[in-house]
Short mmCIF file of C-alpha atoms in Angstrom, two decimals:
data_model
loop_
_atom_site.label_atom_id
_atom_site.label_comp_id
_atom_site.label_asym_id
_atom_site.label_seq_id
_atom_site.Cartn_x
_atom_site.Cartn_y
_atom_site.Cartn_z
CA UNK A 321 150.58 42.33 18.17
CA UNK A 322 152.32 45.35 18.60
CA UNK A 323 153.87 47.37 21.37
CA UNK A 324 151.53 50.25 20.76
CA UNK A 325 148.14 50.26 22.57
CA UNK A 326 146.29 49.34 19.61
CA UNK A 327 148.31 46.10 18.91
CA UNK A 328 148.05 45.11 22.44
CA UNK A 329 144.01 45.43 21.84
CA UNK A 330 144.22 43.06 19.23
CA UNK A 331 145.16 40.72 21.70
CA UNK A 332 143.74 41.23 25.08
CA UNK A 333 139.83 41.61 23.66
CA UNK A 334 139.88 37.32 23.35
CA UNK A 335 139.91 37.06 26.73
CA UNK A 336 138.13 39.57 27.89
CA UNK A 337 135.52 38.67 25.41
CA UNK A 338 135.83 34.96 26.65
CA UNK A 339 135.39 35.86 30.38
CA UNK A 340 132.21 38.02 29.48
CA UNK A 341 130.77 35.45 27.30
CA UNK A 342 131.25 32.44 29.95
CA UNK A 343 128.67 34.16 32.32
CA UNK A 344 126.00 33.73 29.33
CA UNK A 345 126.91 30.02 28.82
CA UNK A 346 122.95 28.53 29.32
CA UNK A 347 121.30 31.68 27.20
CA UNK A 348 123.61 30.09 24.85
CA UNK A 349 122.47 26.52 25.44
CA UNK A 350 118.99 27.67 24.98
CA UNK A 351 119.84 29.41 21.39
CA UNK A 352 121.64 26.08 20.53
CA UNK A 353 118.35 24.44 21.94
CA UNK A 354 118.78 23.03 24.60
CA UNK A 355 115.91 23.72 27.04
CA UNK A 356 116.70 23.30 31.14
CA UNK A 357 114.98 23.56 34.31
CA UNK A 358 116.14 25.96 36.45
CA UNK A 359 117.78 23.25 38.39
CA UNK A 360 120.08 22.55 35.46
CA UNK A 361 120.71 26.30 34.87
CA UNK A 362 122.04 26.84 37.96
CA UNK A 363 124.16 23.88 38.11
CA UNK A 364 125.95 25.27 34.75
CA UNK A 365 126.58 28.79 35.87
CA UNK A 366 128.19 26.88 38.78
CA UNK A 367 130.57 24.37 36.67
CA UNK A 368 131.02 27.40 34.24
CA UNK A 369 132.29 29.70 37.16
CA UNK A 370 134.51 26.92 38.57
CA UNK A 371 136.31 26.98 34.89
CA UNK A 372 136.31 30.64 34.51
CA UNK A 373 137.75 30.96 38.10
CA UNK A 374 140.23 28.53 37.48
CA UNK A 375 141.70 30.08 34.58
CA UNK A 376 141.69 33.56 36.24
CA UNK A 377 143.41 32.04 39.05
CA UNK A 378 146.50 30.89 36.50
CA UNK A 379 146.52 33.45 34.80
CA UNK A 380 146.70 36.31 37.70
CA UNK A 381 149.39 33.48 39.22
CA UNK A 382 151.81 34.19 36.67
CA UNK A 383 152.22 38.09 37.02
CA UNK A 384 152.80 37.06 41.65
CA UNK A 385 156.08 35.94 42.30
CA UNK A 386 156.67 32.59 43.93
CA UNK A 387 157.67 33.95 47.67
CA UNK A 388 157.91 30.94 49.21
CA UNK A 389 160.33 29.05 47.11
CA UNK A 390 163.60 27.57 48.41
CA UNK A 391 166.94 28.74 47.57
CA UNK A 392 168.65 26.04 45.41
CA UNK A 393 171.49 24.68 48.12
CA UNK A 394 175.22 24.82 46.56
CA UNK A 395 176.82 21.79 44.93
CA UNK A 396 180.03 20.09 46.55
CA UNK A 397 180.84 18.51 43.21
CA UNK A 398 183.95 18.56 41.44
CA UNK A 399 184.21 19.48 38.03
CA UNK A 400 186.46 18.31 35.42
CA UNK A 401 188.71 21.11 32.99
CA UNK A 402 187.38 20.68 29.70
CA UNK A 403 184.46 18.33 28.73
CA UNK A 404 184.25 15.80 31.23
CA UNK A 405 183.21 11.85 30.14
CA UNK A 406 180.42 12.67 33.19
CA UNK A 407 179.13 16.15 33.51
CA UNK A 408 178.29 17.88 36.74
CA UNK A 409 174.15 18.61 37.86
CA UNK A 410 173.59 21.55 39.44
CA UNK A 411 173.35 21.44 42.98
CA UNK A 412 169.91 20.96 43.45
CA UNK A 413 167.18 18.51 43.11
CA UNK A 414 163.32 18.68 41.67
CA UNK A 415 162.27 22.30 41.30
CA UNK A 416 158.88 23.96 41.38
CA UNK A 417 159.52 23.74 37.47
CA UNK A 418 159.05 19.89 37.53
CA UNK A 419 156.27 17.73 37.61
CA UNK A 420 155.56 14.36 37.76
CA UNK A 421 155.32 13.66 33.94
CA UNK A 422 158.55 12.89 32.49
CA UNK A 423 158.02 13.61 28.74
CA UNK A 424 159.80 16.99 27.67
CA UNK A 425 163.21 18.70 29.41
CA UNK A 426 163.58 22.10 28.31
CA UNK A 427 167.23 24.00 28.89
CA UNK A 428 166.91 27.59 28.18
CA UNK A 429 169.94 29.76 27.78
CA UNK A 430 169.52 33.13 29.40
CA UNK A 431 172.45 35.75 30.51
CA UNK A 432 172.99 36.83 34.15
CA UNK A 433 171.52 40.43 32.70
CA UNK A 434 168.26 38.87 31.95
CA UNK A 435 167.88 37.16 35.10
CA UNK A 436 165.85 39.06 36.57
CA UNK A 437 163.90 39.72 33.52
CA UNK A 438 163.72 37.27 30.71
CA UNK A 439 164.12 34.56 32.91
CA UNK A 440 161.63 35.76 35.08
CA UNK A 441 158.61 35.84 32.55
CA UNK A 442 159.70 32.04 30.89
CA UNK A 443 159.10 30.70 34.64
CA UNK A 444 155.86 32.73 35.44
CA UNK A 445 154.28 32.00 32.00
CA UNK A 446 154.98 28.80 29.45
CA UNK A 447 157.51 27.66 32.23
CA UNK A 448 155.03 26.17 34.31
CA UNK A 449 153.05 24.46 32.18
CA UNK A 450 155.91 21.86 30.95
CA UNK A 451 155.44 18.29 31.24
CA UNK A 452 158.70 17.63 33.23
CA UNK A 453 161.16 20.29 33.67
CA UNK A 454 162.85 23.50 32.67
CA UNK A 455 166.24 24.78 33.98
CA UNK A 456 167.88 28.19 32.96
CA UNK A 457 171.77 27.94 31.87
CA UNK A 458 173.73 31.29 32.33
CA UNK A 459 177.07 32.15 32.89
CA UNK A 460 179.36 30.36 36.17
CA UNK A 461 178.73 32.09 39.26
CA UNK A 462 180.09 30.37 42.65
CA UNK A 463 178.25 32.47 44.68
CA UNK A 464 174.87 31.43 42.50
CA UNK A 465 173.42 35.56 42.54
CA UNK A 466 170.09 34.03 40.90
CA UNK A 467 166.20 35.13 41.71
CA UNK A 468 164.88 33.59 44.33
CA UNK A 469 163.02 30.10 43.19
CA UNK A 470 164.40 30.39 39.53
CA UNK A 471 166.07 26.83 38.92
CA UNK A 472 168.89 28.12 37.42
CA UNK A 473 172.66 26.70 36.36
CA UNK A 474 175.13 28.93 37.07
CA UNK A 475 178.22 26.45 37.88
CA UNK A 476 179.76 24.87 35.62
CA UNK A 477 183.18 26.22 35.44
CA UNK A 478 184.45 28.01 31.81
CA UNK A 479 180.86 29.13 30.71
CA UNK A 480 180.59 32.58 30.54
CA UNK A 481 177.60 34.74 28.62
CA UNK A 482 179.55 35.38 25.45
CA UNK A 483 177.50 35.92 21.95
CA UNK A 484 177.41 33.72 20.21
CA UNK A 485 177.17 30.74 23.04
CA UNK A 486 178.10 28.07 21.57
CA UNK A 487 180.20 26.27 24.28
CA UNK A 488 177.51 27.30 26.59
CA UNK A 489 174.91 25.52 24.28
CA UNK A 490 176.77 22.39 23.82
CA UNK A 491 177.86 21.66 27.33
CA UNK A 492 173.71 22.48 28.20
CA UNK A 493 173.14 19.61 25.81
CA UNK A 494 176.11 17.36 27.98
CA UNK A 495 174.75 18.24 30.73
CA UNK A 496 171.17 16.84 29.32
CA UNK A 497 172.30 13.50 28.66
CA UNK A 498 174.66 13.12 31.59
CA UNK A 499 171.68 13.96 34.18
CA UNK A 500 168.32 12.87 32.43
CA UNK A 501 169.23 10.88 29.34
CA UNK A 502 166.85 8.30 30.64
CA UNK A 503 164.11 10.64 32.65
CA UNK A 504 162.78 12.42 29.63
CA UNK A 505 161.68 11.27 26.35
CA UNK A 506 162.44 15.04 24.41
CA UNK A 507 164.74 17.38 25.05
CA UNK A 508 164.38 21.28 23.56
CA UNK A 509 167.62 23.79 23.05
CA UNK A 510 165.62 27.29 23.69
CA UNK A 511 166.33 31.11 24.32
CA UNK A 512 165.23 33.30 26.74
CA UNK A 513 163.13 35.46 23.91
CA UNK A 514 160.87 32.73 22.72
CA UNK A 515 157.32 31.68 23.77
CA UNK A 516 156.15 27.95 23.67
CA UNK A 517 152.59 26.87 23.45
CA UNK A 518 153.21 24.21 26.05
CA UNK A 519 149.79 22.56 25.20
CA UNK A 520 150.28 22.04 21.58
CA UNK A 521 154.07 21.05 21.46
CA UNK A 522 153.32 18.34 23.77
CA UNK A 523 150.05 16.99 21.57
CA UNK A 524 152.79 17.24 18.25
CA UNK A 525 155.31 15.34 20.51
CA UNK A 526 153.12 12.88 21.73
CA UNK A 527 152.78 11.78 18.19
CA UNK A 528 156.29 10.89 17.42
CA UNK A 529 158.51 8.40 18.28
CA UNK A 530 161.50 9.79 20.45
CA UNK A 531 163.42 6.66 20.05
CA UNK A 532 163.89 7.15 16.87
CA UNK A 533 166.75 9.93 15.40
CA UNK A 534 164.90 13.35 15.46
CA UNK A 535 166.07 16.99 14.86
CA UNK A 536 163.20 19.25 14.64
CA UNK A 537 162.43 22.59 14.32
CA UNK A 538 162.53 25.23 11.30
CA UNK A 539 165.05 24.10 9.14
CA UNK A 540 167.84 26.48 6.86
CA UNK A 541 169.47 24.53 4.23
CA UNK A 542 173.29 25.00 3.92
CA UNK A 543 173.18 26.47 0.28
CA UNK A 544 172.15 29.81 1.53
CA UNK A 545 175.22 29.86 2.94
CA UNK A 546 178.54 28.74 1.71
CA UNK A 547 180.87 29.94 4.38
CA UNK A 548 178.89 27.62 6.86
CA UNK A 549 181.09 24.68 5.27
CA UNK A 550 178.66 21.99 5.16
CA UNK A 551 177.45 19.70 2.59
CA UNK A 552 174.45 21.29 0.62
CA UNK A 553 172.63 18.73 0.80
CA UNK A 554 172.80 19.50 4.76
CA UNK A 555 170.50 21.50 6.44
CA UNK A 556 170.22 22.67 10.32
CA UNK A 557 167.45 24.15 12.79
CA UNK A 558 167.35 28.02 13.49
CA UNK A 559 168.34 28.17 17.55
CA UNK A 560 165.92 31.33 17.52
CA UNK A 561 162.24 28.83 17.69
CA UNK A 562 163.85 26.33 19.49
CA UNK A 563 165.57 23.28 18.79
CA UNK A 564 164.00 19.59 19.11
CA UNK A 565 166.35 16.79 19.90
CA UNK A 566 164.53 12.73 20.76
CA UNK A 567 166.48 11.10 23.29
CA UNK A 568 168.02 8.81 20.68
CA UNK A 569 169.84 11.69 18.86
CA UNK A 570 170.93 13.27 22.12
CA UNK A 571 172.28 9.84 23.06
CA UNK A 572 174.51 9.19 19.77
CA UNK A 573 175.70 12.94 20.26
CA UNK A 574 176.61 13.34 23.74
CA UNK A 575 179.86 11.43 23.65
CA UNK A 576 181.10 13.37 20.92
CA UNK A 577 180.55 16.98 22.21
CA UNK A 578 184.40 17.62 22.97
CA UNK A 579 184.92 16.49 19.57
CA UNK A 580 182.19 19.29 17.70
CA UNK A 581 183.41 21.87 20.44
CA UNK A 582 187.42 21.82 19.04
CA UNK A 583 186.27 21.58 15.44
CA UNK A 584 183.99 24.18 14.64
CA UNK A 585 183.74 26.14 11.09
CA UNK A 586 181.73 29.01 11.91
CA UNK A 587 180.60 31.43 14.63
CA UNK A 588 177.33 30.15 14.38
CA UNK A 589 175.74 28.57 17.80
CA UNK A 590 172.74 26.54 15.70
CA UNK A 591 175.01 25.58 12.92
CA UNK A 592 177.61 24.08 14.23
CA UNK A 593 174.93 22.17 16.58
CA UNK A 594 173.46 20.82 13.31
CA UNK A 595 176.81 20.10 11.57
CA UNK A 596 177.43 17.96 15.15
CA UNK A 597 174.10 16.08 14.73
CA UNK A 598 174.77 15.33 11.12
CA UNK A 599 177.75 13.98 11.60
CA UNK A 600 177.21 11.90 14.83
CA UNK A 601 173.58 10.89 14.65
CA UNK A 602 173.17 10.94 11.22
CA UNK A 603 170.50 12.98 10.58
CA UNK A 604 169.64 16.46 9.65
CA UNK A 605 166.97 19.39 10.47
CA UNK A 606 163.57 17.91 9.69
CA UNK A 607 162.35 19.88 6.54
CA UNK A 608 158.05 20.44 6.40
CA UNK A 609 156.16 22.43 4.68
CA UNK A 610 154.83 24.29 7.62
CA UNK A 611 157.62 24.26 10.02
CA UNK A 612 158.08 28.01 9.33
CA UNK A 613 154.66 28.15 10.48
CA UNK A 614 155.19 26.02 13.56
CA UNK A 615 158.73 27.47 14.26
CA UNK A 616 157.84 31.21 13.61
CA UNK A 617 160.71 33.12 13.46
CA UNK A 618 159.52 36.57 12.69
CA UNK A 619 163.01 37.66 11.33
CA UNK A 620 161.09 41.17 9.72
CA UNK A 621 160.42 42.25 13.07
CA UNK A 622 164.21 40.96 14.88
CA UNK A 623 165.25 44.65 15.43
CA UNK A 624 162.20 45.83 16.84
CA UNK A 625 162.60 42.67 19.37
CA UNK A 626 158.98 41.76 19.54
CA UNK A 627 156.51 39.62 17.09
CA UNK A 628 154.06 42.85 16.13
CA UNK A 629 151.02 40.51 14.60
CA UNK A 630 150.27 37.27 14.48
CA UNK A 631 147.45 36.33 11.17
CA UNK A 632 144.59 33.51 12.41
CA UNK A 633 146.32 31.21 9.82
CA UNK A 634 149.62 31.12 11.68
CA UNK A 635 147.91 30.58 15.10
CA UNK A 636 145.94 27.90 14.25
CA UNK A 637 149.13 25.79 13.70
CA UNK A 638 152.31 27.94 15.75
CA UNK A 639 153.95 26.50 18.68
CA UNK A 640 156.97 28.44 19.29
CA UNK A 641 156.93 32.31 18.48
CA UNK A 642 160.38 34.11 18.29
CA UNK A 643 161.53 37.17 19.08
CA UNK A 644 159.97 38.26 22.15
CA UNK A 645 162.87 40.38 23.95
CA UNK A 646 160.98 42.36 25.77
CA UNK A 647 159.59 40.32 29.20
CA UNK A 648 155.80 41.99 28.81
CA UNK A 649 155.42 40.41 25.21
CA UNK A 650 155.83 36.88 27.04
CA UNK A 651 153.11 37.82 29.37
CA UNK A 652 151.08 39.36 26.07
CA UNK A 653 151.10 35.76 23.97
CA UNK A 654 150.18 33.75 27.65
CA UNK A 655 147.16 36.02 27.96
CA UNK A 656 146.36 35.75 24.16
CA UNK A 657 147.01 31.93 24.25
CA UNK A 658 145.09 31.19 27.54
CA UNK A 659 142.17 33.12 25.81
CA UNK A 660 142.23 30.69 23.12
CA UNK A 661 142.54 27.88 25.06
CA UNK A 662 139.44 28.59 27.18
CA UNK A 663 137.28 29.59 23.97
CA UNK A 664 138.45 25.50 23.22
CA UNK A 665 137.16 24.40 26.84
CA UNK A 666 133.63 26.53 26.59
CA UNK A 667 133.01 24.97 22.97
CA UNK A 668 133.75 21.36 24.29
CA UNK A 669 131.19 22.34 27.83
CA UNK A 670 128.58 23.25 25.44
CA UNK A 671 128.97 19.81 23.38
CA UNK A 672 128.81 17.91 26.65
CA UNK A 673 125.88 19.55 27.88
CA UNK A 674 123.88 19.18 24.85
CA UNK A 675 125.20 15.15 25.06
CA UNK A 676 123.84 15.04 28.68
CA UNK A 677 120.48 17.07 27.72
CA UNK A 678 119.85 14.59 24.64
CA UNK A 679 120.47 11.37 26.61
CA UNK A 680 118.22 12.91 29.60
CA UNK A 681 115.37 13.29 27.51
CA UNK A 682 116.02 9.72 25.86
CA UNK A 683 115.71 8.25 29.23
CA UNK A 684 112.60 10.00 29.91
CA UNK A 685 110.77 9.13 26.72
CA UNK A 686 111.45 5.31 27.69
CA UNK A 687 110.38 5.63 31.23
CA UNK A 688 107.25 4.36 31.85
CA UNK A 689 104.14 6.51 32.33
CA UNK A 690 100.17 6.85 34.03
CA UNK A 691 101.75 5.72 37.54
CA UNK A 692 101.52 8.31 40.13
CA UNK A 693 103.76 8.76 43.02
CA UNK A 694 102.33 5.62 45.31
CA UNK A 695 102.03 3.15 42.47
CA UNK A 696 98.33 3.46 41.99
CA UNK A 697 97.53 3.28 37.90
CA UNK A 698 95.53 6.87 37.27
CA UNK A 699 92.35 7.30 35.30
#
């Protein structure tokens, strides 16, 4: 995918080609065949419509702004100098961002100059589709300048937007534990400039315990790197595709975030994170085989600020992609990725119907025949 017009076509044609092929879904029945009345046609275009005009209803709803979303009311809070033994929530309550399953909390740390921006395309895209809830971290503002219906945390004294933001990202994690240790089962460290596939990191996380230690994502080993001062035996996650923590490992961390703040060996945000989780929780970045395909840091196309391609390998198994700095290419990879997702939902409709058709004519062949319509045996 590129910014040119000819990368964006590589991605857009999957859903327009999706969309064009839904409104052929019995023609297709009948080539698989499948043979229907024209009772059963019908009643397919209909449940195929429904789908397709469901998933053109999300998708246009992520390019309208929410208009009718609250203002987040101020906190009357105090807060603590320094790293408090209690941190302090933001003054607000459930956002549009949260939903009633309490499985992943996402913090994503955004500036106040992408606001308006960044921010904006996380909440109208992936944002949304998170199993619990996502708040944005940016620098302390009293006055809490944010765009309207963005849940974002703005006041907590002494954070400010400075590169790299590493107080910033370990007081988000503080503020994790202190506020939803026990609400969420997973909790993600992510930028403003990535894209989550919501769908699939919540089928990879429903498949491992969270109550065990856990630090996932793509992992950089400590020999690379000697000034980083850690073991080499050590290795930490890369902050760019996000940062996996279970509940367990946040839990043996938390108490010892004042401690990793005051004693840190490098400038680096996601090292000295990792260096804090080895040392507290006892465990280090998760090293796979394909996490650099899961975690796809595209560090070949960092200056440029956008993935340009992604090969059919990699998409079959990526859930985070990273860099995505400009807010269009977020909007780009939720078209792309919707596409793909409804290609999925056709394929399984077509299975079901042939499952239904099959069983219909079973029941048919054992119904009993030569009765007519008032019971008398015909000749």
């Amino acid at each position: 995918m590129t910014e040119r017009r000819s990368g964006h076509n590589k991605l857009k044609p999957s859903l327009l080609d999706a969309v064009s092929r839904s409104s052929k879904t019995a023609e297709k029945m009948t080539r698989f065949g499948i043979r229907m009345s024209r009772k059963t046609r019908q009643t397919v275009s209909f449940i195929s419509g429904v789908v397709i005009g469901f998933w053109i209803m999300l998708t246009i709803r992520t390019h309208v702004p929410d208009k009718y979303m609250t203002r987040p009311v101020s906190s009357t809070s105090e807060w603590t100098p320094g790293v408090p033994k209690k941190g302090w929530q933001a003054g607000y309550g459930p956002t549009s961002l949260e939903n009633n399953q309490k499985h992943i909390y996402i913090g994503v740390m955004t500036a106040r100059k992408y606001l308006n921006s960044r921010a904006v395309a996380v909440y109208e895209t992936w944002g949304k589709q998170v199993p619990g809830k996502v708040e944005f971290f940016s620098a302390y503002d009293p006055k809490h300048r944010t765009p309207r219906g963005i849940p974002v945390v703005t006041n907590i004294p002494g954070i400010d937007d400075t590169y790299p933001p590493q107080k910033k990202s370990f007081l988000m994690l503080k503020y994790m534990h202190d506020f939803y240790i026990d609400k969420y089962e997973w909790f993600i460290r992510a930028d403003d400039d990535v894209y989550i596939r919501v769908d699939k990191l919540q089928k990879f996380l429903r498949s491992v315990n969270s109550s065990k230690p856990l630090y996932i994502g793509q992992s950089e080993s400590s020999q690379k790197n000697e000034r980083l001062s850690m073991s080499s035996s050590d290795s930490f996650c890369l902050g760019g595709p996000g940062v996996i923590l279970s509940r367990e490992t946040l839990r043996r961390i938390a108490p010892h975030i004042s401690h990793c703040l005051k004693n840190m060996y490098s400038k680096h945000e996601d090292v000295e994170i990792g260096r804090c989780i080895k040392r507290f929780a006892n465990v280090s970045c998760t090293r796979a085989s394909d996490a650099e395909r899961i975690f796809f840091n595209d560090l070949k196309c960092y200056k440029k600020g956008s993935v340009q391609q992604l090969y059919p390998g990699l998409v079959q198994h990526v859930i985070t992609v990273h860099p995505n700095k400009g807010p269009k290419d977020q909007y780009k990879f939720y078209t792309y990725f919707s596409a793909l997702r409804l290609e999925v939902l056709q394929q399984r409709m077509l299975k079901l119907f042939r499952t239904v058709d099959r069983m219909t004519n079973e029941l048919q062949k054992r119904q009993p025949t030569g009765h007519s319509s008032n019971g008398i045996k015909g000749r």
